[in-house]
Each structure stands twice: as C-alpha cells, then as structure tokens.
Amino acid sequence: MKKKLSLYSLFDVLTAAVTLSVVAFISAAILSILIKGFPYLGEAFFSEEVRFAVKLSLNTASISTFVCFVLAVPTAYSLTRGSFPFKKIAQIIIELPLSMPYLVLGLCLLLIFSSEFGKALRDMGFRVVFDKNGIIMAQIIVNLPYMIRLIKTAFAELDERLEIIAGMLGASRWQRFVTITLPLARNAVISAIILVWSRGLGEFGATLMVVGATRMKTETLPASIYLNMATGDIGAAMASAIIILLISFVSLFATSRLEGKNLQASRMKDVYWQ
C-alpha cells in the first residue's frame, strides 16, 4: 500500500512539475510583450494608425462573429439533433478547415473571389480581394468551423429527456429549440461568441492572402504588428500586441466564468435527476 502511495505521489510531483514548466514558459512569453511594450502603450493610443487598426479589427471581428453565430447555431443543431443523408461526411467537411493552415484557407478564398464568380460580385459592388470585406470573409472561414464545434458540443451535452418530454406534450421542434435547447446552452453559446470574436481580432494568415497588409486600408491589429516589425517600429508593434493580449485576457476571463456557471448548473441537474 505504501509502495502504491509513493508511486502515485511521484506521478503527482512529475505532472505538477510539467505543469509549472508550461506555466513558466507561457508566462515568460507574455511578460516579454508586457514589459517591452507597456511603455509604448500610451503613445500608441495617440497614433492614428493604431486607432485605425483597432477600429477595423473591432468592426470586422464583430461582423464576422455575428455571421458565424447565425450560421453555426442551426448547423450545430442539425448535426446533433437532425438526421439527413451523408451526415458524417458533412461533419468532416465542416471541420476540415480546423486542421488546415490559415494561409491555405486564405488561398482558397483568393481563388474563389478572383474567379469569374468573384468578378461578378465585384461588379455588383461586393469587393472582397484587397478590401475589408475580404477580412470578414477570412475571419468567417477560419472561425465558423470552430464555433460550430463549440456549439455542437454544447448541444450534445444537453439532456434530451427534457426535449422529449416537451415533444410528448405537443411542443414543435422550433418551440423545443427556443424554449429548452437554446436557453440551456446559453452560457456555452455566449462563451463561443466571445472566443470566436477574440480569435477574429487576432486572425492574420488567411487575411494576408486575401487582402494583404496595406497601411490605413486593410491594417488590422495583427497586420499592424507585421507592418511595424517589418519597418523596425518595435514600439508600435509591441503596443498593438499588448492591445490584442489584453482583449484576449478579458475574453478568456469571461468565458472561464461562464464555464464555471455551466459546471455548477450541470452538477445541480445531475442531483435533480438522481
């Protein structure tokens, strides 16, 4: 018994040591940005270029997140509750971008919107290549599969017994979705929205392929970091990096609080059903 206890203790020590090593590594990376960039933060707020990058990033990320939400909720519901031919294949196709480099996703968009179809859209007034609409499209193709997976997981974890009972009482599919499924998954959906919005602010790979990085035109916060580092303006680059870091921290803090509420509600539900 003592031998088993010592082995478990050794394992705990090893896992704790690995955890502390990971924390130290990530903390060192974050602190390097904070320490070197914080002195330039005040100056950055008076920079027209940085303000433009912040405004463009917030605008495009908000629009793309809204589009992702509108598309992800019904898709996630269909994948978890619906039944249609080739459902497994559809799920694989939807999640395929999650394992693809963002540069490749951007290249896919560039090919689509540089084709005759894209030229027709441009003639109708919807420009994508080298336009802010391209930033939105890049953020959508990167983040939509991610949001679908998050919301799909939330729907899959819900107890379907409540929906079945509501159906037996005469509630339609739509009524069950609006009054039971969506309210129960509310915190998870809000967390997905916050995370996707934060990821949208930091998206760069696909955006670079579609719209490039042009100052005061397609310059998001990541593009601002890229351009300023290329020109040797380390201070402006560090300031933009800190802004992204602070937004990411607030977003992660908010989602962690929501996840805590989800866990507490899940435990209460388990007690109730027992």
Coordinates of C-alpha atoms in Angstrom, one line a residue:
M1 CA 0.0 0.0 0.0
K2 CA 2.8 2.4 0.9
K3 CA 4.6 1.5 -2.4
K4 CA 1.5 2.3 -4.4
L5 CA 1.1 5.6 -2.5
S6 CA 4.7 6.6 -3.2
L7 CA 4.2 5.8 -6.9
Y8 CA 1.1 8.0 -7.0
S9 CA 2.9 10.7 -5.2
L10 CA 5.8 10.6 -7.6
F11 CA 3.4 10.8 -10.5
D12 CA 1.7 13.8 -9.0
V13 CA 5.0 15.5 -8.5
L14 CA 6.0 14.8 -12.1
T15 CA 2.7 16.1 -13.5
A16 CA 2.9 19.2 -11.3
A17 CA 6.5 19.9 -12.4
V18 CA 5.4 19.6 -16.1
T19 CA 2.5 22.0 -15.4
L20 CA 4.8 24.5 -13.7
S21 CA 7.2 24.3 -16.6
V22 CA 4.4 25.1 -19.1
V23 CA 3.1 28.0 -16.9
A24 CA 6.7 29.4 -16.7
F25 CA 7.2 29.1 -20.5
I26 CA 3.9 30.8 -21.4
S27 CA 4.3 33.4 -18.6
A28 CA 7.8 34.3 -19.9
A29 CA 6.4 34.8 -23.4
I30 CA 3.6 37.0 -22.2
L31 CA 5.7 39.0 -19.8
S32 CA 8.2 39.7 -22.6
I33 CA 5.4 41.5 -24.5
L34 CA 4.1 43.4 -21.5
I35 CA 7.5 44.5 -20.2
K36 CA 8.8 45.7 -23.6
G37 CA 5.6 47.1 -24.9
F38 CA 3.9 48.7 -22.0
P39 CA 6.0 51.9 -22.2
Y40 CA 4.8 52.5 -25.8
L41 CA 1.1 51.8 -25.0
G42 CA 0.2 55.4 -24.2
E43 CA 1.9 56.7 -27.3
A44 CA 0.0 54.1 -29.4
F45 CA -3.4 55.5 -28.4
F46 CA -2.4 58.8 -29.9
S47 CA -1.3 57.1 -33.1
E48 CA -3.8 57.5 -36.0
E49 CA -2.5 54.2 -37.5
V50 CA -3.1 52.2 -34.3
R51 CA -6.5 53.7 -33.8
F52 CA -7.4 52.8 -37.4
A53 CA -6.2 49.2 -36.8
V54 CA -8.2 48.9 -33.6
K55 CA -11.3 50.2 -35.2
L56 CA -11.0 48.0 -38.3
S57 CA -10.3 44.9 -36.1
L58 CA -13.3 45.5 -33.8
N59 CA -15.6 46.2 -36.8
T60 CA -14.6 43.2 -38.9
A61 CA -14.4 40.8 -35.9
S62 CA -17.9 41.8 -34.7
I63 CA -19.5 41.4 -38.2
S64 CA -17.8 38.0 -38.8
T65 CA -18.7 36.8 -35.4
F66 CA -22.4 37.7 -36.0
V67 CA -22.4 35.8 -39.3
C68 CA -20.7 32.8 -37.7
F69 CA -23.3 32.8 -34.9
V70 CA -26.2 32.9 -37.4
L71 CA -24.7 30.1 -39.4
A72 CA -23.3 28.0 -36.6
V73 CA -26.4 27.6 -34.4
P74 CA -28.7 25.9 -36.9
T75 CA -25.8 23.9 -38.3
A76 CA -24.8 22.6 -34.9
Y77 CA -28.4 21.8 -34.1
S78 CA -28.8 19.9 -37.3
L79 CA -25.6 17.9 -36.7
T80 CA -26.7 16.9 -33.1
R81 CA -30.5 16.6 -33.4
G82 CA -31.2 16.2 -37.1
S83 CA -30.9 13.3 -39.5
F84 CA -30.0 13.7 -43.2
P85 CA -28.0 11.7 -45.8
F86 CA -24.2 11.8 -45.6
K87 CA -24.3 13.5 -42.2
K88 CA -20.9 12.1 -41.2
I89 CA -19.3 13.3 -44.4
A90 CA -20.9 16.8 -43.9
Q91 CA -19.4 16.9 -40.4
I92 CA -16.0 16.0 -41.7
I93 CA -16.1 18.7 -44.4
I94 CA -17.3 21.3 -42.0
E95 CA -14.5 20.6 -39.5
L96 CA -11.8 20.1 -42.2
P97 CA -10.7 23.8 -42.0
L98 CA -9.8 23.3 -38.4
S99 CA -6.8 21.1 -39.4
M100 CA -5.8 23.3 -42.4
P101 CA -3.2 26.1 -42.3
Y102 CA -4.8 29.5 -42.4
L103 CA -2.7 30.5 -45.4
V104 CA -4.3 27.7 -47.4
L105 CA -7.8 28.8 -46.3
G106 CA -6.9 32.3 -47.5
L107 CA -5.6 30.9 -50.8
C108 CA -9.0 29.1 -51.2
L109 CA -10.8 32.4 -50.8
L110 CA -8.4 34.2 -53.1
L111 CA -9.1 31.7 -55.8
I112 CA -12.8 31.9 -55.4
F113 CA -13.1 35.6 -55.4
S114 CA -10.6 36.0 -58.2
S115 CA -12.6 33.8 -60.5
E116 CA -15.5 34.9 -62.8
F117 CA -17.8 34.5 -59.8
G118 CA -15.8 36.8 -57.7
K119 CA -15.5 39.4 -60.6
A120 CA -19.3 39.2 -60.9
L121 CA -19.7 40.0 -57.2
R122 CA -17.2 42.9 -57.6
D123 CA -19.2 44.3 -60.5
M124 CA -22.3 44.2 -58.2
G125 CA -20.5 46.2 -55.6
F126 CA -19.3 43.4 -53.3
R127 CA -15.5 43.6 -53.3
V128 CA -13.5 41.0 -51.4
V129 CA -9.9 40.9 -52.7
F130 CA -7.9 43.8 -51.2
D131 CA -11.0 45.1 -49.4
K132 CA -12.2 45.0 -45.8
N133 CA -14.9 42.5 -46.9
G134 CA -12.1 40.1 -47.5
I135 CA -11.0 40.4 -43.9
I136 CA -14.5 39.5 -42.8
M137 CA -14.6 36.5 -45.2
A138 CA -11.2 35.3 -44.0
Q139 CA -12.4 35.5 -40.3
I140 CA -15.5 33.6 -41.2
I141 CA -13.8 30.7 -43.0
V142 CA -11.3 30.4 -40.1
N143 CA -13.8 30.7 -37.2
L144 CA -17.1 29.3 -38.5
P145 CA -16.0 25.6 -38.1
Y146 CA -14.6 26.4 -34.6
M147 CA -17.9 28.0 -33.5
I148 CA -19.9 25.1 -35.0
R149 CA -17.8 22.6 -33.0
L150 CA -18.2 24.6 -29.7
I151 CA -21.9 24.9 -30.0
K152 CA -22.3 21.3 -31.3
T153 CA -20.5 20.1 -28.2
A154 CA -22.8 22.2 -26.0
F155 CA -25.9 20.9 -27.7
A156 CA -24.7 17.3 -27.5
E157 CA -24.1 17.6 -23.7
L158 CA -27.7 18.6 -23.0
D159 CA -30.1 16.1 -21.6
E160 CA -32.5 15.3 -24.4
R161 CA -35.1 14.0 -21.9
L162 CA -36.5 17.5 -21.4
E163 CA -36.9 17.9 -25.2
I164 CA -38.6 14.5 -25.5
I165 CA -41.0 15.4 -22.7
A166 CA -41.8 18.7 -24.3
G167 CA -42.4 16.9 -27.6
M168 CA -44.8 14.5 -25.9
L169 CA -46.7 17.5 -24.6
G170 CA -47.1 18.8 -28.1
A171 CA -44.2 21.2 -28.5
S172 CA -42.9 21.6 -32.0
R173 CA -39.2 21.3 -32.9
W174 CA -38.9 25.1 -33.1
Q175 CA -40.6 25.5 -29.7
R176 CA -38.3 22.9 -28.1
F177 CA -35.3 24.6 -29.6
V178 CA -36.3 28.1 -28.5
T179 CA -37.6 27.3 -25.0
I180 CA -35.3 24.4 -24.0
T181 CA -32.2 23.7 -26.1
L182 CA -31.0 27.3 -26.6
P183 CA -31.7 28.6 -23.1
L184 CA -29.9 25.5 -21.5
A185 CA -26.9 26.1 -23.8
R186 CA -26.9 29.9 -23.4
N187 CA -23.7 30.2 -21.4
A188 CA -21.9 27.9 -23.8
V189 CA -23.1 29.8 -26.8
I190 CA -22.1 33.1 -25.3
S191 CA -18.6 31.6 -24.5
A192 CA -18.3 30.5 -28.1
I193 CA -19.3 34.0 -29.3
I194 CA -16.6 35.6 -27.1
L195 CA -13.9 33.2 -28.1
V196 CA -14.7 33.5 -31.8
W197 CA -14.7 37.3 -31.6
S198 CA -11.4 37.3 -29.8
R199 CA -9.9 34.9 -32.5
G200 CA -11.3 37.1 -35.2
L201 CA -9.3 40.0 -33.8
G202 CA -6.1 38.0 -34.0
E203 CA -6.7 36.4 -37.4
F204 CA -3.9 37.1 -39.9
G205 CA -2.8 34.2 -42.1
A206 CA -6.0 33.9 -44.2
T207 CA -6.4 37.7 -44.2
L208 CA -2.9 38.2 -45.5
M209 CA -3.6 36.0 -48.5
V210 CA -6.9 37.7 -49.4
V211 CA -6.4 41.4 -48.7
G212 CA -2.7 41.7 -48.0
A213 CA -1.4 44.2 -45.4
T214 CA -1.8 47.8 -46.6
R215 CA -1.5 50.7 -44.1
M216 CA -4.7 52.5 -43.3
K217 CA -6.7 50.3 -45.6
T218 CA -6.6 46.6 -44.6
E219 CA -4.5 47.2 -41.5
T220 CA -5.9 45.2 -38.6
L221 CA -4.1 44.8 -35.3
P222 CA -2.1 41.7 -36.4
A223 CA -1.3 43.4 -39.7
S224 CA -0.1 46.5 -37.8
I225 CA 2.3 44.3 -35.8
Y226 CA 3.5 42.7 -39.1
L227 CA 4.0 46.1 -40.9
N228 CA 5.7 47.8 -37.9
M229 CA 8.0 45.0 -37.3
A230 CA 9.0 45.0 -41.0
T231 CA 9.8 48.7 -40.8
G232 CA 11.6 48.5 -37.5
D233 CA 9.0 50.3 -35.4
I234 CA 9.2 48.0 -32.5
G235 CA 7.2 50.3 -30.1
A236 CA 4.1 50.4 -32.3
A237 CA 4.3 46.7 -32.9
M238 CA 4.5 46.0 -29.1
A239 CA 1.7 48.3 -28.4
S240 CA -0.6 46.5 -30.9
A241 CA 0.4 43.2 -29.4
I242 CA -0.5 44.4 -25.9
I243 CA -3.9 45.5 -27.0
I244 CA -4.6 42.0 -28.5
L245 CA -3.2 40.4 -25.3
L246 CA -5.5 42.5 -23.1
I247 CA -8.5 41.7 -25.2
S248 CA -7.6 38.0 -25.2
F249 CA -7.2 38.0 -21.4
V250 CA -10.6 39.7 -20.8
S251 CA -12.3 37.3 -23.3
L252 CA -10.7 34.2 -21.6
F253 CA -11.7 35.5 -18.1
A254 CA -15.3 36.0 -19.3
T255 CA -15.5 32.5 -20.8
S256 CA -14.0 30.9 -17.7
R257 CA -16.7 32.5 -15.6
L258 CA -19.4 31.2 -17.9
E259 CA -17.8 27.7 -17.9
G260 CA -17.9 27.8 -14.2
K261 CA -21.6 28.5 -14.2
N262 CA -22.1 25.8 -16.7
L263 CA -20.4 23.3 -14.5
Q264 CA -22.4 24.3 -11.4
A265 CA -25.6 24.0 -13.4
S266 CA -24.6 20.6 -14.7
R267 CA -24.0 19.3 -11.1
M268 CA -27.3 20.7 -9.9
K269 CA -29.0 19.0 -12.9
D270 CA -27.4 15.6 -12.0
V271 CA -28.5 15.9 -8.4
Y272 CA -32.0 16.7 -9.6
W273 CA -32.3 13.7 -11.8
Q274 CA -30.9 11.4 -9.1

